[in-house]
mmCIF file with all atom_site columns, C-alpha atoms in Angstrom:
data_model
loop_
_atom_site.group_PDB
_atom_site.id
_atom_site.type_symbol
_atom_site.label_atom_id
_atom_site.label_alt_id
_atom_site.label_comp_id
_atom_site.label_asym_id
_atom_site.label_entity_id
_atom_site.label_seq_id
_atom_site.pdbx_PDB_ins_code
_atom_site.Cartn_x
_atom_site.Cartn_y
_atom_site.Cartn_z
_atom_site.occupancy
_atom_site.B_iso_or_equiv
_atom_site.pdbx_formal_charge
_atom_site.auth_seq_id
_atom_site.auth_comp_id
_atom_site.auth_asym_id
_atom_site.auth_atom_id
_atom_site.pdbx_PDB_model_num
ATOM 1   C CA . MET A 1 1   ? -47.445 -54.905 50.256 1.00 0.00 ? 16  MET A CA 1
ATOM 2   C CA . LYS A 1 2   ? -47.305 -51.185 50.550 1.00 0.00 ? 17  LYS A CA 1
ATOM 3   C CA . ARG A 1 3   ? -46.965 -49.316 47.200 1.00 0.00 ? 18  ARG A CA 1
ATOM 4   C CA . PHE A 1 4   ? -44.064 -46.872 46.760 1.00 0.00 ? 19  PHE A CA 1
ATOM 5   C CA . ASN A 1 5   ? -44.953 -43.466 45.347 1.00 0.00 ? 20  ASN A CA 1
ATOM 6   C CA . LEU A 1 6   ? -42.310 -40.788 44.571 1.00 0.00 ? 21  LEU A CA 1
ATOM 7   C CA . LEU A 1 7   ? -44.639 -38.006 45.853 1.00 0.00 ? 22  LEU A CA 1
ATOM 8   C CA . LEU A 1 8   ? -46.235 -39.651 48.811 1.00 0.00 ? 23  LEU A CA 1
ATOM 9   C CA . ASN A 1 9   ? -43.260 -41.522 50.492 1.00 0.00 ? 24  ASN A CA 1
ATOM 10  C CA . ASP A 1 10  ? -40.402 -40.060 52.153 1.00 0.00 ? 25  ASP A CA 1
ATOM 11  C CA . TRP A 1 11  ? -37.235 -40.809 50.199 1.00 0.00 ? 26  TRP A CA 1
ATOM 12  C CA . ILE A 1 12  ? -35.582 -37.494 49.472 1.00 0.00 ? 27  ILE A CA 1
ATOM 13  C CA . PRO A 1 13  ? -32.456 -37.159 51.524 1.00 0.00 ? 28  PRO A CA 1
ATOM 14  C CA . VAL A 1 14  ? -31.926 -33.831 53.175 1.00 0.00 ? 29  VAL A CA 1
ATOM 15  C CA . LYS A 1 15  ? -29.929 -32.100 55.852 1.00 0.00 ? 30  LYS A CA 1
ATOM 16  C CA . THR A 1 16  ? -31.406 -29.578 58.153 1.00 0.00 ? 31  THR A CA 1
ATOM 17  C CA . HIS A 1 17  ? -29.979 -26.338 59.502 1.00 0.00 ? 32  HIS A CA 1
ATOM 18  C CA . GLU A 1 18  ? -29.411 -28.183 62.813 1.00 0.00 ? 33  GLU A CA 1
ATOM 19  C CA . GLY A 1 19  ? -27.334 -30.848 61.065 1.00 0.00 ? 34  GLY A CA 1
ATOM 20  C CA . GLU A 1 20  ? -29.996 -33.622 61.145 1.00 0.00 ? 35  GLU A CA 1
ATOM 21  C CA . HIS A 1 21  ? -29.957 -36.057 58.246 1.00 0.00 ? 36  HIS A CA 1
ATOM 22  C CA . LYS A 1 22  ? -33.390 -37.318 57.259 1.00 0.00 ? 37  LYS A CA 1
ATOM 23  C CA . THR A 1 23  ? -35.684 -38.219 54.326 1.00 0.00 ? 38  THR A CA 1
ATOM 24  C CA . ILE A 1 24  ? -38.729 -36.270 53.375 1.00 0.00 ? 39  ILE A CA 1
ATOM 25  C CA . LYS A 1 25  ? -41.682 -36.430 50.937 1.00 0.00 ? 40  LYS A CA 1
ATOM 26  C CA . ALA A 1 26  ? -41.639 -34.350 47.830 1.00 0.00 ? 41  ALA A CA 1
ATOM 27  C CA . TYR A 1 27  ? -44.193 -31.888 49.148 1.00 0.00 ? 42  TYR A CA 1
ATOM 28  C CA . GLU A 1 28  ? -42.183 -31.304 52.343 1.00 0.00 ? 43  GLU A CA 1
ATOM 29  C CA . ILE A 1 29  ? -39.456 -29.586 50.395 1.00 0.00 ? 44  ILE A CA 1
ATOM 30  C CA . SER A 1 30  ? -40.635 -26.200 51.359 1.00 0.00 ? 45  SER A CA 1
ATOM 31  C CA . GLN A 1 31  ? -39.790 -26.692 55.103 1.00 0.00 ? 46  GLN A CA 1
ATOM 32  C CA . ASN A 1 32  ? -37.786 -23.821 56.490 1.00 0.00 ? 47  ASN A CA 1
ATOM 33  C CA . ALA A 1 33  ? -35.646 -26.340 58.500 1.00 0.00 ? 48  ALA A CA 1
ATOM 34  C CA . ILE A 1 34  ? -34.129 -27.869 55.290 1.00 0.00 ? 49  ILE A CA 1
ATOM 35  C CA . LYS A 1 35  ? -30.607 -26.573 54.454 1.00 0.00 ? 50  LYS A CA 1
ATOM 36  C CA . SER A 1 36  ? -29.789 -28.797 51.471 1.00 0.00 ? 51  SER A CA 1
ATOM 37  C CA . LEU A 1 37  ? -30.323 -32.064 49.586 1.00 0.00 ? 52  LEU A CA 1
ATOM 38  C CA . GLU A 1 38  ? -27.998 -34.725 50.995 1.00 0.00 ? 53  GLU A CA 1
ATOM 39  C CA . SER A 1 39  ? -27.651 -37.607 48.408 1.00 0.00 ? 54  SER A CA 1
ATOM 40  C CA . PRO A 1 40  ? -24.410 -39.632 48.424 1.00 0.00 ? 55  PRO A CA 1
ATOM 41  C CA . ARG A 1 41  ? -23.522 -38.037 44.985 1.00 0.00 ? 56  ARG A CA 1
ATOM 42  C CA . PRO A 1 42  ? -23.772 -34.446 43.743 1.00 0.00 ? 57  PRO A CA 1
ATOM 43  C CA . ASP A 1 43  ? -25.312 -35.586 40.410 1.00 0.00 ? 58  ASP A CA 1
ATOM 44  C CA . PHE A 1 44  ? -28.116 -37.350 42.314 1.00 0.00 ? 59  PHE A CA 1
ATOM 45  C CA . ASN A 1 45  ? -28.718 -34.062 44.192 1.00 0.00 ? 60  ASN A CA 1
ATOM 46  C CA . ALA A 1 46  ? -28.994 -32.215 40.823 1.00 0.00 ? 61  ALA A CA 1
ATOM 47  C CA . ALA A 1 47  ? -31.404 -34.889 39.550 1.00 0.00 ? 62  ALA A CA 1
ATOM 48  C CA . ILE A 1 48  ? -33.594 -34.603 42.593 1.00 0.00 ? 63  ILE A CA 1
ATOM 49  C CA . MET A 1 49  ? -33.544 -30.832 42.411 1.00 0.00 ? 64  MET A CA 1
ATOM 50  C CA . GLN A 1 50  ? -34.534 -31.028 38.643 1.00 0.00 ? 65  GLN A CA 1
ATOM 51  C CA . LEU A 1 51  ? -37.392 -33.462 39.566 1.00 0.00 ? 66  LEU A CA 1
ATOM 52  C CA . LEU A 1 52  ? -38.643 -31.073 42.244 1.00 0.00 ? 67  LEU A CA 1
ATOM 53  C CA . ILE A 1 53  ? -38.466 -27.999 40.039 1.00 0.00 ? 68  ILE A CA 1
ATOM 54  C CA . GLY A 1 54  ? -40.247 -29.894 37.168 1.00 0.00 ? 69  GLY A CA 1
ATOM 55  C CA . LEU A 1 55  ? -43.008 -31.068 39.579 1.00 0.00 ? 70  LEU A CA 1
ATOM 56  C CA . ILE A 1 56  ? -43.721 -27.556 40.745 1.00 0.00 ? 71  ILE A CA 1
ATOM 57  C CA . GLN A 1 57  ? -43.580 -26.165 37.245 1.00 0.00 ? 72  GLN A CA 1
ATOM 58  C CA . THR A 1 58  ? -46.178 -28.814 36.143 1.00 0.00 ? 73  THR A CA 1
ATOM 59  C CA . VAL A 1 59  ? -48.638 -28.411 38.995 1.00 0.00 ? 74  VAL A CA 1
ATOM 60  C CA . MET A 1 60  ? -48.404 -24.570 39.513 1.00 0.00 ? 75  MET A CA 1
ATOM 61  C CA . PRO A 1 61  ? -46.703 -23.031 36.540 1.00 0.00 ? 76  PRO A CA 1
ATOM 62  C CA . PRO A 1 62  ? -45.947 -19.337 37.070 1.00 0.00 ? 77  PRO A CA 1
ATOM 63  C CA . LYS A 1 63  ? -47.361 -16.995 34.524 1.00 0.00 ? 78  LYS A CA 1
ATOM 64  C CA . THR A 1 64  ? -44.834 -14.215 34.728 1.00 0.00 ? 79  THR A CA 1
ATOM 65  C CA . PRO A 1 65  ? -41.097 -13.884 35.816 1.00 0.00 ? 80  PRO A CA 1
ATOM 66  C CA . LYS A 1 66  ? -42.459 -11.948 38.908 1.00 0.00 ? 81  LYS A CA 1
ATOM 67  C CA . GLU A 1 67  ? -44.409 -14.972 39.922 1.00 0.00 ? 82  GLU A CA 1
ATOM 68  C CA . TRP A 1 68  ? -41.172 -16.955 39.858 1.00 0.00 ? 83  TRP A CA 1
ATOM 69  C CA . ARG A 1 69  ? -39.470 -14.363 42.068 1.00 0.00 ? 84  ARG A CA 1
ATOM 70  C CA . ASP A 1 70  ? -42.544 -14.513 44.396 1.00 0.00 ? 85  ASP A CA 1
ATOM 71  C CA . PHE A 1 71  ? -42.242 -18.303 44.604 1.00 0.00 ? 86  PHE A CA 1
ATOM 72  C CA . PHE A 1 72  ? -38.503 -17.967 45.550 1.00 0.00 ? 87  PHE A CA 1
ATOM 73  C CA . SER A 1 73  ? -39.221 -15.398 48.332 1.00 0.00 ? 88  SER A CA 1
ATOM 74  C CA . GLN A 1 74  ? -42.356 -17.046 49.500 1.00 0.00 ? 89  GLN A CA 1
ATOM 75  C CA . PRO A 1 75  ? -42.418 -20.887 48.636 1.00 0.00 ? 90  PRO A CA 1
ATOM 76  C CA . PRO A 1 76  ? -45.767 -22.627 48.626 1.00 0.00 ? 91  PRO A CA 1
ATOM 77  C CA . SER A 1 77  ? -46.647 -24.368 51.935 1.00 0.00 ? 92  SER A CA 1
ATOM 78  C CA . GLN A 1 78  ? -46.413 -28.123 52.367 1.00 0.00 ? 93  GLN A CA 1
ATOM 79  C CA . ASP A 1 79  ? -50.211 -28.298 52.337 1.00 0.00 ? 94  ASP A CA 1
ATOM 80  C CA . GLU A 1 80  ? -50.453 -26.350 49.152 1.00 0.00 ? 95  GLU A CA 1
ATOM 81  C CA . LEU A 1 81  ? -47.909 -28.489 47.380 1.00 0.00 ? 96  LEU A CA 1
ATOM 82  C CA . LYS A 1 82  ? -49.600 -31.771 48.597 1.00 0.00 ? 97  LYS A CA 1
ATOM 83  C CA . ARG A 1 83  ? -52.924 -30.536 47.343 1.00 0.00 ? 98  ARG A CA 1
ATOM 84  C CA . LYS A 1 84  ? -51.459 -29.492 43.959 1.00 0.00 ? 99  LYS A CA 1
ATOM 85  C CA . PHE A 1 85  ? -49.593 -32.948 43.570 1.00 0.00 ? 100 PHE A CA 1
ATOM 86  C CA . GLU A 1 86  ? -52.787 -35.042 44.155 1.00 0.00 ? 101 GLU A CA 1
ATOM 87  C CA . PRO A 1 87  ? -53.982 -34.861 40.583 1.00 0.00 ? 102 PRO A CA 1
ATOM 88  C CA . ILE A 1 88  ? -50.751 -36.390 39.280 1.00 0.00 ? 103 ILE A CA 1
ATOM 89  C CA . GLU A 1 89  ? -49.810 -38.745 42.121 1.00 0.00 ? 104 GLU A CA 1
ATOM 90  C CA . ASP A 1 90  ? -51.096 -41.848 40.342 1.00 0.00 ? 105 ASP A CA 1
ATOM 91  C CA . ALA A 1 91  ? -48.306 -41.615 37.774 1.00 0.00 ? 106 ALA A CA 1
ATOM 92  C CA . PHE A 1 92  ? -45.711 -41.743 40.528 1.00 0.00 ? 107 PHE A CA 1
ATOM 93  C CA . PHE A 1 93  ? -46.451 -45.099 41.967 1.00 0.00 ? 108 PHE A CA 1
ATOM 94  C CA . LEU A 1 94  ? -43.573 -47.401 40.953 1.00 0.00 ? 109 LEU A CA 1
ATOM 95  C CA . ASP A 1 95  ? -46.015 -50.218 40.106 1.00 0.00 ? 110 ASP A CA 1
ATOM 96  C CA . GLY A 1 96  ? -49.530 -50.374 38.880 1.00 0.00 ? 111 GLY A CA 1
ATOM 97  C CA . ASN A 1 97  ? -51.542 -50.253 35.715 1.00 0.00 ? 112 ASN A CA 1
ATOM 98  C CA . GLY A 1 98  ? -50.907 -47.775 32.930 1.00 0.00 ? 113 GLY A CA 1
ATOM 99  C CA . GLN A 1 99  ? -47.938 -45.566 32.149 1.00 0.00 ? 114 GLN A CA 1
ATOM 100 C CA . ARG A 1 100 ? -45.721 -44.545 35.076 1.00 0.00 ? 115 ARG A CA 1
ATOM 101 C CA . PHE A 1 101 ? -43.761 -41.359 35.439 1.00 0.00 ? 116 PHE A CA 1
ATOM 102 C CA . MET A 1 102 ? -40.798 -41.237 32.998 1.00 0.00 ? 117 MET A CA 1
ATOM 103 C CA . GLN A 1 103 ? -41.749 -44.520 31.199 1.00 0.00 ? 118 GLN A CA 1
ATOM 104 C CA . TYR A 1 104 ? -42.342 -44.612 27.545 1.00 0.00 ? 119 TYR A CA 1
ATOM 105 C CA . ILE A 1 105 ? -45.424 -46.724 26.452 1.00 0.00 ? 120 ILE A CA 1
ATOM 106 C CA . SER A 1 106 ? -43.812 -47.139 22.973 1.00 0.00 ? 121 SER A CA 1
ATOM 107 C CA . ILE A 1 107 ? -40.876 -49.259 24.114 1.00 0.00 ? 122 ILE A CA 1
ATOM 108 C CA . ASN A 1 108 ? -41.161 -52.919 23.447 1.00 0.00 ? 123 ASN A CA 1
ATOM 109 C CA . LYS A 1 109 ? -41.665 -54.993 26.543 1.00 0.00 ? 124 LYS A CA 1
ATOM 110 C CA . ASN A 1 110 ? -38.873 -57.259 25.669 1.00 0.00 ? 125 ASN A CA 1
ATOM 111 C CA . GLY A 1 111 ? -36.530 -54.779 23.936 1.00 0.00 ? 126 GLY A CA 1
ATOM 112 C CA . ASN A 1 112 ? -34.053 -52.228 25.192 1.00 0.00 ? 127 ASN A CA 1
ATOM 113 C CA . LYS A 1 113 ? -33.071 -54.189 28.274 1.00 0.00 ? 128 LYS A CA 1
ATOM 114 C CA . THR A 1 114 ? -29.876 -53.181 30.172 1.00 0.00 ? 129 THR A CA 1
ATOM 115 C CA . SER A 1 115 ? -28.712 -53.507 33.762 1.00 0.00 ? 130 SER A CA 1
ATOM 116 C CA . VAL A 1 116 ? -29.509 -50.719 36.171 1.00 0.00 ? 131 VAL A CA 1
ATOM 117 C CA . ILE A 1 117 ? -25.866 -50.114 36.910 1.00 0.00 ? 132 ILE A CA 1
ATOM 118 C CA . LYS A 1 118 ? -25.354 -48.930 33.292 1.00 0.00 ? 133 LYS A CA 1
ATOM 119 C CA . LEU A 1 119 ? -28.007 -46.294 33.770 1.00 0.00 ? 134 LEU A CA 1
ATOM 120 C CA . ILE A 1 120 ? -25.787 -44.416 36.317 1.00 0.00 ? 135 ILE A CA 1
ATOM 121 C CA . PRO A 1 121 ? -23.143 -42.454 34.566 1.00 0.00 ? 136 PRO A CA 1
ATOM 122 C CA . GLY A 1 122 ? -19.502 -42.793 35.603 1.00 0.00 ? 137 GLY A CA 1
ATOM 123 C CA . LEU A 1 123 ? -19.875 -45.936 37.651 1.00 0.00 ? 138 LEU A CA 1
ATOM 124 C CA . VAL A 1 124 ? -18.551 -48.799 35.465 1.00 0.00 ? 139 VAL A CA 1
ATOM 125 C CA . GLY A 1 125 ? -17.383 -49.190 31.943 1.00 0.00 ? 140 GLY A CA 1
ATOM 126 C CA . GLU A 1 126 ? -17.926 -51.933 29.451 1.00 0.00 ? 141 GLU A CA 1
ATOM 127 C CA . ASN A 1 127 ? -14.596 -53.566 30.250 1.00 0.00 ? 142 ASN A CA 1
ATOM 128 C CA . THR A 1 128 ? -15.508 -53.768 34.018 1.00 0.00 ? 143 THR A CA 1
ATOM 129 C CA . THR A 1 129 ? -18.925 -55.180 33.205 1.00 0.00 ? 144 THR A CA 1
ATOM 130 C CA . ARG A 1 130 ? -17.516 -57.764 30.725 1.00 0.00 ? 145 ARG A CA 1
ATOM 131 C CA . LYS A 1 131 ? -14.741 -58.893 33.178 1.00 0.00 ? 146 LYS A CA 1
ATOM 132 C CA . ASN A 1 132 ? -17.084 -58.668 36.123 1.00 0.00 ? 147 ASN A CA 1
ATOM 133 C CA . ASN A 1 133 ? -14.537 -56.518 38.011 1.00 0.00 ? 148 ASN A CA 1
ATOM 134 C CA . ASP A 1 134 ? -16.670 -54.599 40.475 1.00 0.00 ? 149 ASP A CA 1
ATOM 135 C CA . PHE A 1 135 ? -15.527 -51.335 41.831 1.00 0.00 ? 150 PHE A CA 1
ATOM 136 C CA . PHE A 1 136 ? -15.788 -52.213 45.635 1.00 0.00 ? 151 PHE A CA 1
#
């Protein structure tokens, strides 16, 4: 079974300037052809954008405000981003040994369980869940 990695697999939905809808890898975000993120919900687009900004801040933190402006006017190439992501890519496999990205090692393995649907704000309330009234 192929392992999924948030940095190495194409999963980020985008729209190109030509109107094409496709998915890209995280390091491909600097393509000139990309017009916008294209998730089904605006809050998902915001979360993906925050993830991408955080990744770049982590692997190539600018030392000055001028460096930030330089990044904006001349983004790093795909090859440069891919090379910078390599040291952290193990943390972005969704399975495997050790701590994964955004997982807390202090949480009890049997505690703090909840359904995935409750993690997405604004989808269902407690009453809908309790009465099993889905929203479709």
